mmCIF file of N, CA and C in Angstrom:
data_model
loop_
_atom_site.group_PDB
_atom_site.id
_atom_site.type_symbol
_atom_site.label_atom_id
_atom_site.label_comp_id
_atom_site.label_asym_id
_atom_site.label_seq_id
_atom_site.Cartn_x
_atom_site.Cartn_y
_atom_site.Cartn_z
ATOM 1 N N UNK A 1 123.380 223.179 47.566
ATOM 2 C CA UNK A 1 123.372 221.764 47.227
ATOM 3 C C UNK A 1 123.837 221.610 45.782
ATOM 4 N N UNK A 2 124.561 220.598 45.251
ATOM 5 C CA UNK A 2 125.387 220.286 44.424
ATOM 6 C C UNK A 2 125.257 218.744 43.684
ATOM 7 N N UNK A 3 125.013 218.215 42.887
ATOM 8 C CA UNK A 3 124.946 217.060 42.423
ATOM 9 C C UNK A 3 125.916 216.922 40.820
ATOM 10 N N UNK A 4 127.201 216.158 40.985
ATOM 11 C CA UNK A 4 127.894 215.950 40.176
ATOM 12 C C UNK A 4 128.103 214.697 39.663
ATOM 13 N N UNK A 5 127.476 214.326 38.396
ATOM 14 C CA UNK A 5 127.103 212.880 37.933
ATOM 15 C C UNK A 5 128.489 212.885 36.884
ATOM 16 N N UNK A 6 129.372 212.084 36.726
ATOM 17 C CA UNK A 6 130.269 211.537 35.431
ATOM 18 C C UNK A 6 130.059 209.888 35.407
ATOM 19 N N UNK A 7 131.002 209.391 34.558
ATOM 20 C CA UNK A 7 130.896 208.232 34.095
ATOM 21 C C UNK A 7 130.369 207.887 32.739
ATOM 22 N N UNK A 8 129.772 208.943 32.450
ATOM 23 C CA UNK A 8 128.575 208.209 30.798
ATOM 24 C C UNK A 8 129.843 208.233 30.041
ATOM 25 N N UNK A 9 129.661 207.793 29.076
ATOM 26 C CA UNK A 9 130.331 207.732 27.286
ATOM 27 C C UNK A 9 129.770 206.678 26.815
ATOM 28 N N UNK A 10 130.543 206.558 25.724
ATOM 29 C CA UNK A 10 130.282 205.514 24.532
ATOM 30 C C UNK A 10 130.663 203.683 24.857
ATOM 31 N N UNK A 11 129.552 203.074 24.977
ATOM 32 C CA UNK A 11 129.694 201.472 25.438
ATOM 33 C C UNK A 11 129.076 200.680 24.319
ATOM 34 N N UNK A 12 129.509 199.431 23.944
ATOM 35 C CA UNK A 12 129.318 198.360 23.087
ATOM 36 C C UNK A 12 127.771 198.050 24.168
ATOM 37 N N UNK A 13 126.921 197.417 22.982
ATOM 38 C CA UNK A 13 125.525 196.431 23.308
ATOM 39 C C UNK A 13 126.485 195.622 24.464
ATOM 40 N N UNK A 14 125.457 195.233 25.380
ATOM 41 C CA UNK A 14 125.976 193.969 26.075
ATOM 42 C C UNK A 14 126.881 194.931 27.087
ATOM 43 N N UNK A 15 127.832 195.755 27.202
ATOM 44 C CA UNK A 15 128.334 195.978 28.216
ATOM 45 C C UNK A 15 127.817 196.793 29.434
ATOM 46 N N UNK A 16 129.773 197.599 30.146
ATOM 47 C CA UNK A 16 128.773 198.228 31.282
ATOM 48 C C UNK A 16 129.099 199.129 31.485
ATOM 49 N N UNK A 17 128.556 200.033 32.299
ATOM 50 C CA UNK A 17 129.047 201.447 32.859
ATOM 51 C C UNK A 17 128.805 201.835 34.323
ATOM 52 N N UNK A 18 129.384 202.148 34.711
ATOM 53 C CA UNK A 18 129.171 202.881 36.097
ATOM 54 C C UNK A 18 128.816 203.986 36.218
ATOM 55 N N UNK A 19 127.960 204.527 36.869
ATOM 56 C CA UNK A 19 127.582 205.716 36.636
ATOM 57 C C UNK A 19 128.261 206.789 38.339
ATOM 58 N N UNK A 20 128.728 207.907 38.145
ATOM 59 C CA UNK A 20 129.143 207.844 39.819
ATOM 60 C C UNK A 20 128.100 209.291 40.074
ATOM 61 N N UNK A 21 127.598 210.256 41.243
ATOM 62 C CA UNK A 21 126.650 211.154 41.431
ATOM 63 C C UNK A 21 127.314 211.456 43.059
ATOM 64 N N UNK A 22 128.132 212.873 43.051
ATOM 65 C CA UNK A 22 128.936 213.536 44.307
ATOM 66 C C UNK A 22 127.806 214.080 44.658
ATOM 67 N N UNK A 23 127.519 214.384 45.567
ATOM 68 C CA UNK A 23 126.223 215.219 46.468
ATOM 69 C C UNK A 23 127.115 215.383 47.612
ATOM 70 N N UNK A 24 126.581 217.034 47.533
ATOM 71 C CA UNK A 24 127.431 218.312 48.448
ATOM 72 C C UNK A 24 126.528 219.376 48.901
ATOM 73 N N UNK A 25 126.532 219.308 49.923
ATOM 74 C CA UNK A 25 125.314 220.273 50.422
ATOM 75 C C UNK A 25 124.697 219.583 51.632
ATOM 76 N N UNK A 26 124.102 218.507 51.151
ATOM 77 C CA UNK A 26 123.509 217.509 52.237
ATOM 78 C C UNK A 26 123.984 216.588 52.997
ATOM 79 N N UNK A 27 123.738 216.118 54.275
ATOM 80 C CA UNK A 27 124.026 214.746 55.161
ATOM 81 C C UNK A 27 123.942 213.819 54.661
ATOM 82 N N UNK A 28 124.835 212.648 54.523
ATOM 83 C CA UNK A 28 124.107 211.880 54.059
ATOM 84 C C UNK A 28 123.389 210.277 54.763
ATOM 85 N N UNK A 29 123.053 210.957 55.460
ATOM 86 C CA UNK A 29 121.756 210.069 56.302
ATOM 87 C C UNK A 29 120.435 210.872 56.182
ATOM 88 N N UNK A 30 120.320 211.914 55.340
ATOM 89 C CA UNK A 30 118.991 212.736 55.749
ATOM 90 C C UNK A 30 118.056 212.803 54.228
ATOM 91 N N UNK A 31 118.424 212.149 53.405
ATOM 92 C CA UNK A 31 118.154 212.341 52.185
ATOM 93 C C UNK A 31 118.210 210.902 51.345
ATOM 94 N N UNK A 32 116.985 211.187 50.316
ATOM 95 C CA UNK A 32 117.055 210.161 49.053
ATOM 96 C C UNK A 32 118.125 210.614 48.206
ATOM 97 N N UNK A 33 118.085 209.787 46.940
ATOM 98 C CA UNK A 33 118.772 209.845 46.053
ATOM 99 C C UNK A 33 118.335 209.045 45.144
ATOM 100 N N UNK A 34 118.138 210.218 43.558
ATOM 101 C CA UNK A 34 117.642 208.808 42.727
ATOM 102 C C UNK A 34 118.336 209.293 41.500
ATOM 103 N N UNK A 35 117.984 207.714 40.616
ATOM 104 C CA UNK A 35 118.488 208.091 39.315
ATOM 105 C C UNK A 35 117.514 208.086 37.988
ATOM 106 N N UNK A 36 117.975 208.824 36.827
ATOM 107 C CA UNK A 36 116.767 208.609 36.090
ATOM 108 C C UNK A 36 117.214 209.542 35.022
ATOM 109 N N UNK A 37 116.604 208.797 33.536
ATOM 110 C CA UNK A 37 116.963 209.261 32.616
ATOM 111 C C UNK A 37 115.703 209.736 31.491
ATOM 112 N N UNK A 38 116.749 210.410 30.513
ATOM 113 C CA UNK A 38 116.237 210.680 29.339
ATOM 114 C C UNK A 38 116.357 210.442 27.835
ATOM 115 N N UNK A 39 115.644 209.676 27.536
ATOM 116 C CA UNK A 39 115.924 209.285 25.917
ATOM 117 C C UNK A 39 115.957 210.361 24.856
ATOM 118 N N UNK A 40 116.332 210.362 23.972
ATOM 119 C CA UNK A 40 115.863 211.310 22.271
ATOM 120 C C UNK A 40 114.296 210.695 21.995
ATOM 121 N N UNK A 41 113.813 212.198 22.262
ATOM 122 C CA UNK A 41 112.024 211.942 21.895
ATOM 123 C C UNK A 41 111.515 210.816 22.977
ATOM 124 N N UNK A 42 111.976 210.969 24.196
ATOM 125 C CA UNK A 42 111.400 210.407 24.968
ATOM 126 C C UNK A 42 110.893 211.019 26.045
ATOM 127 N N UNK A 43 110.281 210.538 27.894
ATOM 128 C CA UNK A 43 109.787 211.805 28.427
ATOM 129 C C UNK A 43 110.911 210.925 29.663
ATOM 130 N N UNK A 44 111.165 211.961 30.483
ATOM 131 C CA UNK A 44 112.068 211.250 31.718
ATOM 132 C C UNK A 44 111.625 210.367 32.496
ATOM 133 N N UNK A 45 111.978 209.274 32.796
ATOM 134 C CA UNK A 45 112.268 207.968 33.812
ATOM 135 C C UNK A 45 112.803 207.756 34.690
ATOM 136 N N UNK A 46 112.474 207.533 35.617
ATOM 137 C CA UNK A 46 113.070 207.281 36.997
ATOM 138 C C UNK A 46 113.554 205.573 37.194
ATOM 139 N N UNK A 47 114.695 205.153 37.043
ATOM 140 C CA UNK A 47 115.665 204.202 37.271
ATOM 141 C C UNK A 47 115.841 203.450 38.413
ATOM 142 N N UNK A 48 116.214 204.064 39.502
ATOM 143 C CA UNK A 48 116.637 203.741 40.661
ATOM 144 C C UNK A 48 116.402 204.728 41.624
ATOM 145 N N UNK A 49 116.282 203.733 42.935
ATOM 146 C CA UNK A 49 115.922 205.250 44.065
ATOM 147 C C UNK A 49 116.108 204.522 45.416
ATOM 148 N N UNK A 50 117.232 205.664 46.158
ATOM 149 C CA UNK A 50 117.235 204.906 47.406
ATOM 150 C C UNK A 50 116.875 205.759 48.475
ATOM 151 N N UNK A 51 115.883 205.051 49.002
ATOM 152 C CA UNK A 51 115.269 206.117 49.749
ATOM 153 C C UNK A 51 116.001 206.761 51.457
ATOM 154 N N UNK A 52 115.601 207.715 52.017
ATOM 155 C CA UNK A 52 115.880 207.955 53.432
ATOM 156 C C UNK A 52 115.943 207.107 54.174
ATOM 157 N N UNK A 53 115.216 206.108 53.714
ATOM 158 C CA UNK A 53 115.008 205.176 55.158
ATOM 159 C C UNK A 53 115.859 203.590 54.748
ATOM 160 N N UNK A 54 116.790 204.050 53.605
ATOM 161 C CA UNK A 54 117.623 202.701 52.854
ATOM 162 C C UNK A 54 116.523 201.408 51.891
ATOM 163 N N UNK A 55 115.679 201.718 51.992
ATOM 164 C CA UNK A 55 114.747 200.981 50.718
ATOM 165 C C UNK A 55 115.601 201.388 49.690
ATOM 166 N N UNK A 56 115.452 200.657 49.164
ATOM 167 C CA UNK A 56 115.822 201.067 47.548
ATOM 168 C C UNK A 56 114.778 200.603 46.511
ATOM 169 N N UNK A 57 114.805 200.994 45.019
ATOM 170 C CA UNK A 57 113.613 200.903 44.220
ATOM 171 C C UNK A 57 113.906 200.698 42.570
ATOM 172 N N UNK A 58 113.719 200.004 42.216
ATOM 173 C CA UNK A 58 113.717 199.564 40.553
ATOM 174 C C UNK A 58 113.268 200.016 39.714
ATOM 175 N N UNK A 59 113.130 200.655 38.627
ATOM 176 C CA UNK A 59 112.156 200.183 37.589
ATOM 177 C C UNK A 59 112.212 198.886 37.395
ATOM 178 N N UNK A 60 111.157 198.803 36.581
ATOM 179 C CA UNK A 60 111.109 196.786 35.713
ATOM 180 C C UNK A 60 111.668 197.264 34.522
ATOM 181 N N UNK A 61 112.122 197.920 34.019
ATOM 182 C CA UNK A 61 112.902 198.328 32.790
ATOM 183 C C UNK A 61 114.489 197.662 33.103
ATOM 184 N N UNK A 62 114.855 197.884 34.164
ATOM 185 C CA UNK A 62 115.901 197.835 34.358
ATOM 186 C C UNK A 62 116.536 196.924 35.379
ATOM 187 N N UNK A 63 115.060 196.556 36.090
ATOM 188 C CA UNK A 63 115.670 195.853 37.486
ATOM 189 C C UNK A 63 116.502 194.592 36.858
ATOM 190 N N UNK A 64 117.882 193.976 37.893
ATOM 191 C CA UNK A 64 118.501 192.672 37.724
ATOM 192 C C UNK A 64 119.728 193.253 36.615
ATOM 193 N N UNK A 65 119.544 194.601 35.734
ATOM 194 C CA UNK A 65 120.595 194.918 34.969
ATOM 195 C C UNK A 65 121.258 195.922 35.918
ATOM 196 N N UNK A 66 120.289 196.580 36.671
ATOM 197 C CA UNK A 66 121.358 198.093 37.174
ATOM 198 C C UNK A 66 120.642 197.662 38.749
ATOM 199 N N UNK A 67 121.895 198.849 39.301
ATOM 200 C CA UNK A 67 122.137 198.343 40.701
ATOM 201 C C UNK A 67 122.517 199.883 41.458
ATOM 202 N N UNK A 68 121.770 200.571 42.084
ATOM 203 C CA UNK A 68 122.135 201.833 43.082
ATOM 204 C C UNK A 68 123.081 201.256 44.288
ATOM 205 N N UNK A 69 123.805 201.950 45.097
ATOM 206 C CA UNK A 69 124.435 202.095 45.814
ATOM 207 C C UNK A 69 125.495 203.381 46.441
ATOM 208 N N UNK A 70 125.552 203.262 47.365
ATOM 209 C CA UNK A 70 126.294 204.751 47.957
ATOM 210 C C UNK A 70 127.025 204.589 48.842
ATOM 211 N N UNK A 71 128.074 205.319 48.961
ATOM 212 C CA UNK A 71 129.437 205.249 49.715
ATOM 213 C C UNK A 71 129.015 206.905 50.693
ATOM 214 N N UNK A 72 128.460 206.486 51.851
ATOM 215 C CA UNK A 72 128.824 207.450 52.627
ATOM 216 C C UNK A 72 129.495 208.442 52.958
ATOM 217 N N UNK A 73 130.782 207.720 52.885
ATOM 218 C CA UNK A 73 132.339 208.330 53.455
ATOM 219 C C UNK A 73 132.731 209.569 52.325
ATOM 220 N N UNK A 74 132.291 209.290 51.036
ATOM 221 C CA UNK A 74 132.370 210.045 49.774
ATOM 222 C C UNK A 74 131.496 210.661 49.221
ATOM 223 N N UNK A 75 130.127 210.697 50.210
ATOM 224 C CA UNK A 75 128.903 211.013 49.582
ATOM 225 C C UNK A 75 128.382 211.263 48.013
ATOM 226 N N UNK A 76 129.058 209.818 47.697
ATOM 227 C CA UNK A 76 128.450 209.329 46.310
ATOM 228 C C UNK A 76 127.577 208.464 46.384
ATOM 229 N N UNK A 77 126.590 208.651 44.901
ATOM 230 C CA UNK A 77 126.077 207.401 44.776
ATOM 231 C C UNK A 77 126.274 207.249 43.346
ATOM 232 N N UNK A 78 126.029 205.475 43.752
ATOM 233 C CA UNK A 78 126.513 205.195 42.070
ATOM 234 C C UNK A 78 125.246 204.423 42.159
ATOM 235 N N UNK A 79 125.279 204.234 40.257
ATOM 236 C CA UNK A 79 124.122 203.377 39.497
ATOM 237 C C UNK A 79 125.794 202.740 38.384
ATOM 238 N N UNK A 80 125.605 201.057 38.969
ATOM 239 C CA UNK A 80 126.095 200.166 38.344
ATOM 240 C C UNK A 80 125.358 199.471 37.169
ATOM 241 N N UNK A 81 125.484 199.906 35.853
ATOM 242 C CA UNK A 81 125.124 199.674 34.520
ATOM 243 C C UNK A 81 125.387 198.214 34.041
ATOM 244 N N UNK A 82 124.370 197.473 33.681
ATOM 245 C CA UNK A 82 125.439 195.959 33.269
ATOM 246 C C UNK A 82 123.856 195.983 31.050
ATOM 247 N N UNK A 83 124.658 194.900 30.857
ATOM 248 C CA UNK A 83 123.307 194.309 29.942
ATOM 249 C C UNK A 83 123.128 195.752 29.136
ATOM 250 N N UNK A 84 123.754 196.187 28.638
ATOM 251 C CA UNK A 84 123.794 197.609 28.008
ATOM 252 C C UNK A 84 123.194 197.200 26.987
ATOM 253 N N UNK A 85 121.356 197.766 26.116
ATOM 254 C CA UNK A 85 121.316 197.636 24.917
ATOM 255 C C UNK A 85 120.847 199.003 24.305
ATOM 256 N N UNK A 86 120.755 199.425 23.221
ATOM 257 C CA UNK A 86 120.605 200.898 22.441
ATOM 258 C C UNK A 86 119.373 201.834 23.128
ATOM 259 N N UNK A 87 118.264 200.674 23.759
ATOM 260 C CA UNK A 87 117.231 201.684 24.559
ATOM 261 C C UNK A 87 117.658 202.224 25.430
ATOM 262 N N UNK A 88 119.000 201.430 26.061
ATOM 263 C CA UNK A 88 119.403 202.375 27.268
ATOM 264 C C UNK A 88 120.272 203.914 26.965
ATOM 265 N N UNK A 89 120.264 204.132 25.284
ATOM 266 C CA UNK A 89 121.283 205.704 24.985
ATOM 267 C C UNK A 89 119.779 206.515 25.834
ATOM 268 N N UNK A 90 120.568 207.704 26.689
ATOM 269 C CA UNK A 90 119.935 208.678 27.263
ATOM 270 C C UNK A 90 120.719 209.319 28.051
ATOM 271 N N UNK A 91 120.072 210.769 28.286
ATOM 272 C CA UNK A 91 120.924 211.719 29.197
ATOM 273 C C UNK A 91 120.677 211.082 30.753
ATOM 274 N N UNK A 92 121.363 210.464 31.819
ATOM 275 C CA UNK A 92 121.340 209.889 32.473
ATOM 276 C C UNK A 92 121.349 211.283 34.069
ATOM 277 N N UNK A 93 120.631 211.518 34.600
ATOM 278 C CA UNK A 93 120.231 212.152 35.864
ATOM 279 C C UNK A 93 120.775 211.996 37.151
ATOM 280 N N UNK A 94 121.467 212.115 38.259
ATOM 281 C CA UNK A 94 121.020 212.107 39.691
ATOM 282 C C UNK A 94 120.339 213.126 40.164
ATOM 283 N N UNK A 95 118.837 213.018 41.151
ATOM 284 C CA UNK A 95 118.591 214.328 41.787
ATOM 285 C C UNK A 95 118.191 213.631 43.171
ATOM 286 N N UNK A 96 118.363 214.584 44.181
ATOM 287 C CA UNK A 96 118.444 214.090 45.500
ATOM 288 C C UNK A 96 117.709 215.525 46.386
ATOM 289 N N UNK A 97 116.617 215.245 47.318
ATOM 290 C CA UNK A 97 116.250 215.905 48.126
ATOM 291 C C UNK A 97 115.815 215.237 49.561
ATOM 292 N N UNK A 98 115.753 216.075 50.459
ATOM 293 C CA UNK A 98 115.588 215.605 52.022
ATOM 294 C C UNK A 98 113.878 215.275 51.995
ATOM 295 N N UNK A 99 113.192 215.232 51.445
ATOM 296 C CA UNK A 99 111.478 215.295 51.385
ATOM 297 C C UNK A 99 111.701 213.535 51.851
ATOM 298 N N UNK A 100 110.915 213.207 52.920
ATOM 299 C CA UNK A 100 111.013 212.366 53.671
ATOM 300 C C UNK A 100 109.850 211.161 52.839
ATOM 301 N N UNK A 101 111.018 210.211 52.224
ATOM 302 C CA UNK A 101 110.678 208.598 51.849
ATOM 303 C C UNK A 101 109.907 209.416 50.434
ATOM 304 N N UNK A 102 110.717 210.002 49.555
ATOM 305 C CA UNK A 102 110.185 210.539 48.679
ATOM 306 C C UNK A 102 110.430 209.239 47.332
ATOM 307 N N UNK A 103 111.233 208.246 47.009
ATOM 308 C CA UNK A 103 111.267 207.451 46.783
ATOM 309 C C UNK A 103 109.934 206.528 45.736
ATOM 310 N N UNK A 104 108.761 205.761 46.800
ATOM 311 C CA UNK A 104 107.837 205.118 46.072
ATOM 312 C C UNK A 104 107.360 205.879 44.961
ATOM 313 N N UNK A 105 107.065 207.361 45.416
ATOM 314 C CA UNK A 105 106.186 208.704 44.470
ATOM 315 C C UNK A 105 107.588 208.752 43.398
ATOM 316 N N UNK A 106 108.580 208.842 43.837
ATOM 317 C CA UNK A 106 109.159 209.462 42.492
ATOM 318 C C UNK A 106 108.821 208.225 41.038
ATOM 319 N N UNK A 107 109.099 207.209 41.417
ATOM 320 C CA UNK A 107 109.085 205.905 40.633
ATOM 321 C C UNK A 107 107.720 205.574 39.689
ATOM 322 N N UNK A 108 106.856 206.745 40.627
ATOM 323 C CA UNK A 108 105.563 206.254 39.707
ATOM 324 C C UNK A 108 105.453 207.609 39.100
ATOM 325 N N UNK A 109 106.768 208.281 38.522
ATOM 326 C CA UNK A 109 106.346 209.824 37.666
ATOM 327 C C UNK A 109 106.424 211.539 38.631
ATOM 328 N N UNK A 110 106.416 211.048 39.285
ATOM 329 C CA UNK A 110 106.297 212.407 40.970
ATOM 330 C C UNK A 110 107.847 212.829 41.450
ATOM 331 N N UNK A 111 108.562 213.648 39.845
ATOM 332 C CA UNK A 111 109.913 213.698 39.844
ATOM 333 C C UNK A 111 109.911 214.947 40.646
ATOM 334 N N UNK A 112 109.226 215.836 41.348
ATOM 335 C CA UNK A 112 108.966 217.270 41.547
ATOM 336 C C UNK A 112 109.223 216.772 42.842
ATOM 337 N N UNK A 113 109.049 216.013 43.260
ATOM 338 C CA UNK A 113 109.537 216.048 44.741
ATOM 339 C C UNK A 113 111.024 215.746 45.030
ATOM 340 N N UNK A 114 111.976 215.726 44.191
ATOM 341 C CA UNK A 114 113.267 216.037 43.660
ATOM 342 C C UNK A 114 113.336 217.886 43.371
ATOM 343 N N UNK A 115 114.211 218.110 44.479
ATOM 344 C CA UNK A 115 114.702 219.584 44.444
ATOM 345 C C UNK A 115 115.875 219.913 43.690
ATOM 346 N N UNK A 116 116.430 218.904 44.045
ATOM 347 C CA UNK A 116 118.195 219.174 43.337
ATOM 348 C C UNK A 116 118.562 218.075 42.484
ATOM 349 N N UNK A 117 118.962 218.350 41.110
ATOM 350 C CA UNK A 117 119.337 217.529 40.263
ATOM 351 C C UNK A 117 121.111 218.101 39.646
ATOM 352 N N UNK A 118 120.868 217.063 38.975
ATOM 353 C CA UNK A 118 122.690 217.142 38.605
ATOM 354 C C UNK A 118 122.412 217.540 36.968
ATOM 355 N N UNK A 119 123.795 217.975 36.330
ATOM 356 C CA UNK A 119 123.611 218.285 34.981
ATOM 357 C C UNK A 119 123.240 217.110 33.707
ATOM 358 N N UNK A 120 123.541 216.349 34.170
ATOM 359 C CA UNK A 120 123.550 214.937 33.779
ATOM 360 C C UNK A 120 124.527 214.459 32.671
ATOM 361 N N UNK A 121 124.687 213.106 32.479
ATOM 362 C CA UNK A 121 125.695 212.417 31.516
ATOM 363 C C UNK A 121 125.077 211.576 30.787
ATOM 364 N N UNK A 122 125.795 212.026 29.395
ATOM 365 C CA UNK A 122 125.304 211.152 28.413
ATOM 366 C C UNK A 122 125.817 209.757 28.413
ATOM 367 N N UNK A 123 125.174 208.946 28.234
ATOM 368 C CA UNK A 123 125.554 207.455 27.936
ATOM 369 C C UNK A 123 124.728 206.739 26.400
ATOM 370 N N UNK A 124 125.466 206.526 25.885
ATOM 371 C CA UNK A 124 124.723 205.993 24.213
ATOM 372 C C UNK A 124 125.840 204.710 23.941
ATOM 373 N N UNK A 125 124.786 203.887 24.198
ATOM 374 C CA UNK A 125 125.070 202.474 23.543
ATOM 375 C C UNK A 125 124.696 202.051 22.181
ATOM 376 N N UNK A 126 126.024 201.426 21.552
ATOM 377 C CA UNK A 126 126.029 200.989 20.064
ATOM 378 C C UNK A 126 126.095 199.619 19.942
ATOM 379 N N UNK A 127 125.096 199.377 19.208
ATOM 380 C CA UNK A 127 124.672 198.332 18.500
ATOM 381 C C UNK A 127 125.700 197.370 17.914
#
């Protein structure tokens, strides 16, 4: 299993980024997928999460600015970035495992039920 996240760089306050996450290895009807980051001197966060069963999941950090979604056919998923401000600079994550409706648990801190993660991309927004 394989998780290949690009998209981060350098974005103005206020803008956006796309974030894109290839997953190789797995079906993709059999598995979550989430996103989630890391600040400087911060502890990791879980972003977005779409679960096995197509729920999908927010933080309140972020909900109404960012947006998960996945293209089957390409077994990507993306996290659509909007409302960019400096809290959002962090090493930005996808990790994805088959652990069934693993989703609600990851969101409340329960990142271990995530097997496979990606190397991740930086994204740092300037002020």
């Amino acid at each position: 299993v394989q998780l290949v996240e690009s998209g981060g760089g350098l974005v103005q306050a206020g803008g956006s980024l796309r974030l894109s996450c290839e997953v190789s290895g797995l079906f993709s009807d059999d598995h979550a997928v989430g996103w989630f980051r890391q600040g400087p001197g911060k502890a990791r966060e879980a972003l977005a999460c779409l679960n096995d069963d197509g729920y999908v999941y927010y933080a309140n950090s972020v909900k109404g600015r960012f947006t998960i979604s996945s293209d089957n056919a390409k077994n990507t998923v993306y996290l659509q970035m909007s409302s960019l401000n400096d809290e959002d600079t962090a090493v930005y994550y996808c990790a994805a495992d088959t652990y069934e409706k693993p989703c609600p648990h990851a969101m409340t801190g329960n990142f271990q039920l995530f097997n496979y993660w990606g190397q991740g991309t930086q994204v740092t927004v300037s002020s």
